[in-house]
mmCIF file of C-alpha atoms in Angstrom:
data_model
loop_
_atom_site.group_PDB
_atom_site.id
_atom_site.type_symbol
_atom_site.label_atom_id
_atom_site.label_comp_id
_atom_site.label_asym_id
_atom_site.label_seq_id
_atom_site.Cartn_x
_atom_site.Cartn_y
_atom_site.Cartn_z
ATOM 1 C CA MET E 1295 98.307 65.603 74.416
ATOM 2 C CA THR E 1296 99.696 68.593 76.317
ATOM 3 C CA GLN E 1297 102.963 67.905 78.150
ATOM 4 C CA ILE E 1298 102.265 68.006 81.884
ATOM 5 C CA THR E 1299 105.019 68.498 84.439
ATOM 6 C CA MET E 1300 104.627 67.902 88.155
ATOM 7 C CA ASP E 1301 106.348 68.141 91.492
ATOM 8 C CA THR E 1302 107.512 64.728 92.688
ATOM 9 C CA GLY E 1303 108.265 65.756 96.273
ATOM 10 C CA ASP E 1304 108.357 63.431 99.251
ATOM 11 C CA LYS E 1305 105.221 61.394 99.864
ATOM 12 C CA LYS E 1306 104.392 60.679 103.516
ATOM 13 C CA HIS E 1307 101.429 58.398 102.905
ATOM 14 C CA ASP E 1308 100.669 55.216 100.941
ATOM 15 C CA THR E 1309 101.335 56.142 97.314
ATOM 16 C CA ALA E 1310 100.478 52.880 95.569
ATOM 17 C CA LYS E 1311 97.454 54.377 93.807
ATOM 18 C CA ILE E 1312 99.043 57.721 92.888
ATOM 19 C CA MET E 1313 99.728 57.706 89.133
ATOM 20 C CA PRO E 1314 101.508 60.230 86.891
ATOM 21 C CA PRO E 1315 99.376 62.009 84.263
ATOM 22 C CA THR E 1316 100.402 59.933 81.229
ATOM 23 C CA LEU E 1317 98.253 59.096 78.222
ATOM 24 C CA ALA E 1318 98.055 55.462 79.354
ATOM 25 C CA ASN E 1319 96.873 56.519 82.807
ATOM 26 C CA PHE E 1320 94.217 58.848 81.371
ATOM 27 C CA HIS E 1321 92.883 55.889 79.382
ATOM 28 C CA LEU E 1322 93.001 53.729 82.523
ATOM 29 C CA ALA E 1323 91.179 56.389 84.554
ATOM 30 C CA SER E 1324 88.462 56.594 81.862
ATOM 31 C CA LYS E 1325 88.137 52.807 81.943
ATOM 32 C CA TYR E 1326 87.690 52.860 85.714
ATOM 33 C CA LEU E 1327 85.054 55.597 85.449
ATOM 34 C CA LEU E 1328 83.127 53.623 82.814
ATOM 35 C CA GLN E 1329 83.187 50.665 85.206
ATOM 36 C CA GLY E 1330 81.531 52.811 87.884
ATOM 37 C CA LYS E 1331 84.678 53.200 89.983
ATOM 38 C CA LEU E 1332 85.970 56.377 91.639
ATOM 39 C CA VAL E 1333 89.012 58.289 90.394
ATOM 40 C CA SER E 1334 90.681 61.240 92.127
ATOM 41 C CA PHE E 1335 92.380 64.047 90.221
ATOM 42 C CA PRO E 1336 93.716 67.569 90.753
ATOM 43 C CA THR E 1337 91.822 70.680 89.714
ATOM 44 C CA GLU E 1338 92.891 74.308 90.023
ATOM 45 C CA THR E 1339 90.932 74.420 93.312
ATOM 46 C CA VAL E 1340 91.369 71.123 95.246
ATOM 47 C CA TYR E 1341 91.566 67.386 94.461
ATOM 48 C CA GLY E 1342 88.276 65.944 93.263
ATOM 49 C CA LEU E 1343 86.668 62.547 93.834
ATOM 50 C CA GLY E 1344 85.195 61.729 90.449
ATOM 51 C CA ALA E 1345 82.485 59.382 89.193
ATOM 52 C CA ASP E 1346 80.461 59.018 86.004
ATOM 53 C CA ALA E 1347 77.686 61.581 86.573
ATOM 54 C CA THR E 1348 75.251 59.503 84.488
ATOM 55 C CA ASN E 1349 75.707 56.326 86.583
ATOM 56 C CA ASP E 1350 73.455 56.161 89.674
ATOM 57 C CA GLN E 1351 75.536 53.525 91.441
ATOM 58 C CA ALA E 1352 78.802 55.332 90.742
ATOM 59 C CA VAL E 1353 77.425 58.617 92.099
ATOM 60 C CA ALA E 1354 76.023 56.819 95.129
ATOM 61 C CA SER E 1355 79.509 55.459 95.806
ATOM 62 C CA ILE E 1356 80.785 59.059 96.149
ATOM 63 C CA PHE E 1357 78.341 59.674 98.999
ATOM 64 C CA ALA E 1358 79.286 56.358 100.603
ATOM 65 C CA ALA E 1359 83.047 56.933 100.293
ATOM 66 C CA LYS E 1360 82.876 60.466 101.715
ATOM 67 C CA LYS E 1361 80.146 59.670 104.259
ATOM 68 C CA ARG E 1362 78.420 62.662 102.705
ATOM 69 C CA PRO E 1363 74.758 63.533 103.416
ATOM 70 C CA SER E 1364 72.616 62.665 100.404
ATOM 71 C CA PHE E 1365 70.899 66.073 100.564
ATOM 72 C CA ASN E 1366 74.213 67.833 99.807
ATOM 73 C CA PRO E 1367 74.436 68.319 95.990
ATOM 74 C CA LEU E 1368 77.508 67.624 93.847
ATOM 75 C CA ILE E 1369 79.208 69.587 91.057
ATOM 76 C CA ILE E 1370 79.469 68.086 87.585
ATOM 77 C CA HIS E 1371 82.564 68.878 85.528
ATOM 78 C CA LEU E 1372 82.520 69.294 81.759
ATOM 79 C CA PRO E 1373 85.146 70.368 79.204
ATOM 80 C CA SER E 1374 83.222 73.273 77.598
ATOM 81 C CA ILE E 1375 80.070 75.396 77.526
ATOM 82 C CA GLU E 1376 78.980 73.445 74.453
ATOM 83 C CA GLU E 1377 79.138 70.164 76.377
ATOM 84 C CA ALA E 1378 77.348 71.717 79.342
ATOM 85 C CA GLU E 1379 74.468 72.738 77.070
ATOM 86 C CA LYS E 1380 73.643 69.055 76.591
ATOM 87 C CA TYR E 1381 72.635 68.821 80.247
ATOM 88 C CA VAL E 1382 71.549 72.286 81.467
ATOM 89 C CA ASP E 1383 69.765 75.415 80.215
ATOM 90 C CA PHE E 1384 71.571 78.764 80.149
ATOM 91 C CA ASP E 1385 69.796 82.089 80.586
ATOM 92 C CA ILE E 1386 71.456 85.193 79.118
ATOM 93 C CA THR E 1387 73.152 86.221 82.371
ATOM 94 C CA SER E 1388 74.437 82.721 83.147
ATOM 95 C CA ARG E 1389 75.891 82.465 79.655
ATOM 96 C CA LYS E 1390 77.652 85.785 80.183
ATOM 97 C CA LEU E 1391 79.132 84.519 83.467
ATOM 98 C CA ALA E 1392 80.239 81.261 81.853
ATOM 99 C CA ALA E 1393 81.935 83.144 79.030
ATOM 100 C CA ALA E 1394 83.765 85.340 81.547
ATOM 101 C CA PHE E 1395 84.906 82.724 84.079
ATOM 102 C CA TRP E 1396 85.093 79.352 82.272
ATOM 103 C CA PRO E 1397 87.339 77.487 82.245
ATOM 104 C CA GLY E 1398 88.170 78.360 85.830
ATOM 105 C CA PRO E 1399 87.258 78.146 89.535
ATOM 106 C CA PHE E 1400 83.627 79.154 89.028
ATOM 107 C CA THR E 1401 80.456 77.044 89.308
ATOM 108 C CA LEU E 1402 76.970 77.888 88.060
ATOM 109 C CA VAL E 1403 73.759 76.373 89.396
ATOM 110 C CA LEU E 1404 71.485 75.916 86.376
ATOM 111 C CA ASN E 1405 68.191 74.241 85.490
ATOM 112 C CA LYS E 1406 68.550 70.682 84.233
ATOM 113 C CA LYS E 1407 67.292 69.917 80.745
ATOM 114 C CA PRO E 1408 64.204 67.668 80.613
ATOM 115 C CA GLY E 1409 65.154 64.033 80.176
ATOM 116 C CA THR E 1410 68.805 64.625 81.060
ATOM 117 C CA LEU E 1411 70.976 61.542 81.490
ATOM 118 C CA LEU E 1412 72.449 62.944 84.709
ATOM 119 C CA SER E 1413 71.855 60.855 87.801
ATOM 120 C CA PRO E 1414 69.283 62.587 90.039
ATOM 121 C CA LEU E 1415 71.678 61.964 92.939
ATOM 122 C CA VAL E 1416 74.081 64.667 91.712
ATOM 123 C CA SER E 1417 71.468 67.349 92.377
ATOM 124 C CA ALA E 1418 70.027 65.783 95.540
ATOM 125 C CA GLY E 1419 66.605 65.634 93.899
ATOM 126 C CA LEU E 1420 66.542 69.319 92.908
ATOM 127 C CA ASP E 1421 65.577 70.599 89.445
ATOM 128 C CA THR E 1422 68.935 72.387 89.266
ATOM 129 C CA VAL E 1423 72.504 71.142 89.053
ATOM 130 C CA ALA E 1424 75.884 72.744 89.777
ATOM 131 C CA VAL E 1425 78.143 72.824 86.701
ATOM 132 C CA ARG E 1426 81.773 73.800 86.219
ATOM 133 C CA VAL E 1427 84.303 73.860 83.370
ATOM 134 C CA PRO E 1428 87.702 73.483 85.101
ATOM 135 C CA GLU E 1429 91.015 74.771 83.749
ATOM 136 C CA HIS E 1430 93.583 72.442 85.375
ATOM 137 C CA PRO E 1431 95.338 70.461 82.596
ATOM 138 C CA VAL E 1432 94.925 67.059 84.279
ATOM 139 C CA VAL E 1433 91.152 67.203 84.744
ATOM 140 C CA ARG E 1434 90.709 68.764 81.302
ATOM 141 C CA GLU E 1435 92.638 65.905 79.702
ATOM 142 C CA LEU E 1436 90.573 63.402 81.673
ATOM 143 C CA LEU E 1437 87.302 65.024 80.577
ATOM 144 C CA GLU E 1438 88.404 64.946 76.939
ATOM 145 C CA ASN E 1439 89.250 61.242 77.264
ATOM 146 C CA PHE E 1440 86.156 60.209 79.207
ATOM 147 C CA LYS E 1441 83.549 61.992 77.037
ATOM 148 C CA TYR E 1442 80.922 62.114 79.809
ATOM 149 C CA PRO E 1443 80.287 64.562 82.682
ATOM 150 C CA ILE E 1444 82.170 63.755 85.872
ATOM 151 C CA ALA E 1445 80.540 64.362 89.254
ATOM 152 C CA ALA E 1446 83.296 65.407 91.627
ATOM 153 C CA PRO E 1447 83.193 66.867 95.122
ATOM 154 C CA SER E 1448 86.444 67.331 97.022
ATOM 155 C CA ALA E 1449 88.266 64.043 97.693
ATOM 156 C CA ASN E 1450 87.983 64.009 101.477
ATOM 157 C CA LEU E 1451 85.683 62.670 104.161
ATOM 158 C CA SER E 1452 82.587 64.850 104.387
ATOM 159 C CA GLY E 1453 83.068 67.966 106.470
ATOM 160 C CA LYS E 1454 86.824 67.487 106.824
ATOM 161 C CA LEU E 1455 89.763 69.373 105.322
ATOM 162 C CA SER E 1456 89.814 69.545 101.546
ATOM 163 C CA PRO E 1457 92.805 67.875 99.840
ATOM 164 C CA THR E 1458 95.329 69.868 97.802
ATOM 165 C CA ARG E 1459 97.911 67.080 97.388
ATOM 166 C CA PRO E 1460 97.548 63.468 96.204
ATOM 167 C CA GLU E 1461 98.896 62.127 99.506
ATOM 168 C CA HIS E 1462 95.983 63.828 101.310
ATOM 169 C CA VAL E 1463 93.622 61.698 99.198
ATOM 170 C CA ALA E 1464 95.747 58.556 99.644
ATOM 171 C CA ARG E 1465 95.595 58.919 103.409
ATOM 172 C CA ASP E 1466 91.840 59.435 103.718
ATOM 173 C CA LEU E 1467 90.290 57.618 100.750
ATOM 174 C CA LYS E 1468 92.839 55.206 99.273
ATOM 175 C CA ASP E 1469 90.552 52.214 99.877
ATOM 176 C CA GLU E 1470 87.700 53.973 98.061
ATOM 177 C CA VAL E 1471 89.443 55.069 94.847
ATOM 178 C CA ALA E 1472 90.677 53.025 91.920
ATOM 179 C CA MET E 1473 93.472 55.520 91.238
ATOM 180 C CA ILE E 1474 94.703 59.023 92.070
ATOM 181 C CA LEU E 1475 96.052 61.094 89.197
ATOM 182 C CA ASP E 1476 98.958 63.321 90.179
ATOM 183 C CA GLY E 1477 99.776 66.593 88.463
ATOM 184 C CA PRO E 1478 100.657 70.276 88.844
ATOM 185 C CA PRO E 1479 99.610 71.968 92.111
ATOM 186 C CA CYS E 1480 96.074 73.091 92.939
ATOM 187 C CA ARG E 1481 97.091 76.734 92.553
ATOM 188 C CA ASN E 1482 93.874 78.304 93.898
ATOM 189 C CA GLY E 1483 93.750 76.044 96.939
ATOM 190 C CA ILE E 1484 90.094 76.670 97.884
ATOM 191 C CA GLU E 1485 86.926 75.422 96.255
ATOM 192 C CA SER E 1486 85.224 77.238 93.392
ATOM 193 C CA THR E 1487 82.871 80.177 93.715
ATOM 194 C CA ILE E 1488 79.255 79.017 93.253
ATOM 195 C CA ALA E 1489 76.572 81.359 91.928
ATOM 196 C CA GLN E 1490 72.965 81.125 90.725
ATOM 197 C CA VAL E 1491 71.077 83.690 88.653
ATOM 198 C CA MET E 1492 67.704 84.448 90.240
ATOM 199 C CA GLY E 1493 65.845 86.907 88.009
ATOM 200 C CA SER E 1494 67.325 90.374 88.471
ATOM 201 C CA GLU E 1495 69.862 89.338 91.101
ATOM 202 C CA ILE E 1496 72.527 86.712 91.604
ATOM 203 C CA ARG E 1497 72.752 84.467 94.654
ATOM 204 C CA LEU E 1498 76.313 83.850 95.847
ATOM 205 C CA LEU E 1499 76.024 80.298 97.175
ATOM 206 C CA ARG E 1500 79.698 79.877 98.080
ATOM 207 C CA PRO E 1501 82.470 82.490 97.978
ATOM 208 C CA GLY E 1502 85.699 81.679 96.166
ATOM 209 C CA SER E 1503 88.461 83.252 94.118
ATOM 210 C CA VAL E 1504 85.921 84.759 91.695
ATOM 211 C CA SER E 1505 84.642 87.530 93.940
ATOM 212 C CA GLN E 1506 81.283 89.209 94.380
ATOM 213 C CA ARG E 1507 82.737 92.320 92.741
ATOM 214 C CA ASP E 1508 83.961 90.244 89.757
ATOM 215 C CA ILE E 1509 80.445 88.905 89.236
ATOM 216 C CA GLU E 1510 78.840 92.327 89.584
ATOM 217 C CA GLU E 1511 81.272 93.869 87.084
ATOM 218 C CA VAL E 1512 80.425 91.221 84.461
ATOM 219 C CA THR E 1513 76.646 91.288 84.929
ATOM 220 C CA GLY E 1514 75.764 94.668 86.398
ATOM 221 C CA LEU E 1515 73.413 92.848 88.776
ATOM 222 C CA ARG E 1516 73.252 92.811 92.571
ATOM 223 C CA VAL E 1517 74.872 89.805 94.250
ATOM 224 C CA VAL E 1518 73.155 88.449 97.382
ATOM 225 C CA PRO E 1519 75.171 86.194 99.746
ATOM 226 C CA PHE E 1520 73.826 82.811 100.849
ATOM 227 C CA GLU E 1521 72.565 82.773 104.436
ATOM 228 C CA ASP E 1522 73.484 79.876 106.734
ATOM 229 C CA GLY E 1523 70.432 77.921 107.798
ATOM 230 C CA GLN E 1524 68.910 77.720 104.330
ATOM 231 C CA ASN E 1525 68.649 74.254 102.765
ATOM 232 C CA PRO E 1526 71.782 73.465 100.719
ATOM 233 C CA THR E 1527 71.361 74.058 96.994
ATOM 234 C CA ALA E 1528 75.078 73.689 96.282
ATOM 235 C CA PRO E 1529 78.159 72.119 97.910
ATOM 236 C CA GLY E 1530 79.997 73.756 100.811
ATOM 237 C CA GLN E 1531 76.959 75.350 102.489
ATOM 238 C CA LEU E 1532 76.791 73.217 105.635
ATOM 239 C CA LYS E 1533 77.632 75.211 108.757
ATOM 240 C CA SER E 1534 80.304 72.726 109.880
ATOM 241 C CA HIS E 1535 82.628 71.969 106.981
ATOM 242 C CA TYR E 1536 86.330 71.841 106.052
ATOM 243 C CA ALA E 1537 87.103 70.816 109.656
ATOM 244 C CA PRO E 1538 90.428 69.434 110.951
ATOM 245 C CA ARG E 1539 90.608 67.078 113.934
ATOM 246 C CA SER E 1540 92.114 69.938 115.956
ATOM 247 C CA ASN E 1541 90.021 72.776 117.351
ATOM 248 C CA VAL E 1542 90.269 76.046 115.418
ATOM 249 C CA ARG E 1543 90.376 79.469 117.127
ATOM 250 C CA LEU E 1544 89.898 82.423 114.800
ATOM 251 C CA ASN E 1545 91.208 86.009 114.831
ATOM 252 C CA ALA E 1546 93.950 85.124 117.304
ATOM 253 C CA THR E 1547 96.237 87.997 118.345
ATOM 254 C CA THR E 1548 97.795 85.962 121.167
ATOM 255 C CA VAL E 1549 98.795 82.295 121.315
ATOM 256 C CA TYR E 1550 98.394 79.998 124.312
ATOM 257 C CA PRO E 1551 101.119 77.476 125.242
ATOM 258 C CA ASP E 1552 99.199 74.451 123.929
ATOM 259 C CA GLU E 1553 98.318 76.057 120.594
ATOM 260 C CA ALA E 1554 99.908 76.063 117.162
ATOM 261 C CA LEU E 1555 99.658 79.236 115.103
ATOM 262 C CA LEU E 1556 98.480 79.578 111.525
ATOM 263 C CA ALA E 1557 99.855 83.036 110.820
ATOM 264 C CA PHE E 1558 99.248 85.579 108.072
ATOM 265 C CA GLY E 1559 101.691 88.337 107.162
ATOM 266 C CA SER E 1560 104.684 89.462 109.195
ATOM 267 C CA LEU E 1561 102.885 90.768 112.289
ATOM 268 C CA TYR E 1562 101.966 87.857 114.545
ATOM 269 C CA PRO E 1563 102.859 86.625 118.070
ATOM 270 C CA LYS E 1564 106.465 85.442 117.952
ATOM 271 C CA ASP E 1565 106.207 83.270 121.078
ATOM 272 C CA ALA E 1566 104.229 80.468 119.411
ATOM 273 C CA ARG E 1567 105.962 77.101 119.653
ATOM 274 C CA ILE E 1568 104.683 75.845 116.280
ATOM 275 C CA VAL E 1569 104.073 78.315 113.446
ATOM 276 C CA ARG E 1570 103.021 77.934 109.828
ATOM 277 C CA ASN E 1571 102.488 81.077 107.763
ATOM 278 C CA LEU E 1572 99.821 81.268 105.076
ATOM 279 C CA SER E 1573 101.703 84.136 103.429
ATOM 280 C CA PRO E 1574 104.647 85.933 105.066
ATOM 281 C CA LYS E 1575 104.246 88.770 102.551
ATOM 282 C CA GLY E 1576 100.513 89.129 103.264
ATOM 283 C CA SER E 1577 99.215 87.906 99.891
ATOM 284 C CA LEU E 1578 95.621 86.661 100.022
ATOM 285 C CA HIS E 1579 96.169 84.648 96.834
ATOM 286 C CA GLU E 1580 99.143 82.862 98.405
ATOM 287 C CA ALA E 1581 97.156 82.358 101.611
ATOM 288 C CA ALA E 1582 94.268 80.740 99.733
ATOM 289 C CA ALA E 1583 96.623 78.408 97.887
ATOM 290 C CA ASN E 1584 98.272 77.338 101.177
ATOM 291 C CA LEU E 1585 95.192 77.201 103.423
ATOM 292 C CA PHE E 1586 94.199 73.535 103.355
ATOM 293 C CA SER E 1587 97.742 72.261 102.921
ATOM 294 C CA LEU E 1588 98.970 74.034 106.068
ATOM 295 C CA LEU E 1589 95.863 73.088 108.052
ATOM 296 C CA HIS E 1590 96.565 69.466 107.087
ATOM 297 C CA GLU E 1591 100.184 69.874 108.211
ATOM 298 C CA LEU E 1592 99.286 71.309 111.628
ATOM 299 C CA ASP E 1593 96.519 68.762 112.099
ATOM 300 C CA ASP E 1594 98.964 65.924 111.393
ATOM 301 C CA LEU E 1595 101.217 67.231 114.176
ATOM 302 C CA GLY E 1596 98.450 66.438 116.654
ATOM 303 C CA CYS E 1597 97.903 70.023 117.813
ATOM 304 C CA GLU E 1598 94.950 70.303 120.199
ATOM 305 C CA THR E 1599 94.096 73.798 118.936
ATOM 306 C CA ILE E 1600 95.114 75.783 115.872
ATOM 307 C CA ALA E 1601 95.033 79.534 116.475
ATOM 308 C CA VAL E 1602 94.541 81.491 113.258
ATOM 309 C CA SER E 1603 95.715 85.061 112.747
ATOM 310 C CA PRO E 1604 93.123 87.581 111.528
ATOM 311 C CA ILE E 1605 92.577 87.437 107.770
ATOM 312 C CA PRO E 1606 91.536 90.697 106.045
ATOM 313 C CA PRO E 1607 87.785 90.465 105.293
ATOM 314 C CA HIS E 1608 87.943 91.692 101.706
ATOM 315 C CA GLY E 1609 88.618 90.236 98.267
ATOM 316 C CA LEU E 1610 89.805 86.646 98.477
ATOM 317 C CA GLY E 1611 89.869 87.034 102.270
ATOM 318 C CA ILE E 1612 86.065 86.639 102.251
ATOM 319 C CA ALA E 1613 86.395 83.105 100.845
ATOM 320 C CA ILE E 1614 89.278 82.236 103.198
ATOM 321 C CA ASN E 1615 87.302 83.423 106.235
ATOM 322 C CA ASP E 1616 84.266 81.452 105.041
ATOM 323 C CA ARG E 1617 86.302 78.213 105.018
ATOM 324 C CA LEU E 1618 87.883 79.013 108.397
ATOM 325 C CA SER E 1619 84.555 79.841 110.068
ATOM 326 C CA ARG E 1620 83.089 76.520 108.900
ATOM 327 C CA ALA E 1621 86.223 74.718 110.114
ATOM 328 C CA ALA E 1622 85.844 76.362 113.527
ATOM 329 C CA ALA E 1623 82.140 75.467 113.745
ATOM 330 C CA ASP E 1624 83.102 71.843 114.460
ATOM 331 C CA ASN E 1625 85.200 72.668 117.557
ATOM 332 C CA LYS E 1626 85.182 69.854 120.109
ATOM 333 C CA GLU E 1627 85.087 72.111 123.175
#
């Protein structure tokens, strides 16, 4: 087994179920999954809430724990393309995308094979299912131990901030999970890109760290963004999503006295009382990695409103702005 190191920083929430990524704990996590229980674990994007994707009752418990609408599909996680082929069919273009971006923060929506053992709940009754091969060492080790696909949305209450630390999961879902595997940081910090090949074009169902340009360069095909208002065919498409308890005000160039500031770069209003900076040096990659963690931090301070500095609308900034706009859609005003 690969040696896994982790940050054992201060934990502010109940940590009784947070376990280090040891061989014994991987076996225990697999045992819990076989029993139909939920296990949380880190991926390179955010922490996942995992269940045996072939067990109807286990998958149903994900929806119950998250209070997630049953029409909102889940992503199944597998250790390799070869394992994925047992459950879904690959066209030529999808196989090319998988070869380019797996393992990694990239999800493909593919047609299910006839007679698949996957629970129909993972795809919300659709003939397609979202599939990903992750690269984080903890989830990869778990997948190798468990031997079955794991259905895993983000380990948070539906529509709320995604978790990037084990204590985020412990705070919101500790009564729902059998254990929470700790491990190295979620270095991407935002959920995976989701794409679906539709004939001669590709539908971008959710932006992420694999960009539209990345997809076009690999395939040579046109990429069409998902339009809000369409029925969800993949996770993360609801208009209100990733929302803190605080209100969120976007593209803020000034800060009001009762607001906290989520800044980006070095140019921002210096009169804010509470400031957290996504990336002082203006790195979109650093900003993505810090996004949910800093939103959690400001939300925990009880701020009525979080003002967010403008984020450049290109590259990874497209995915960051997507998450922020969905967070702001749930404003309480």
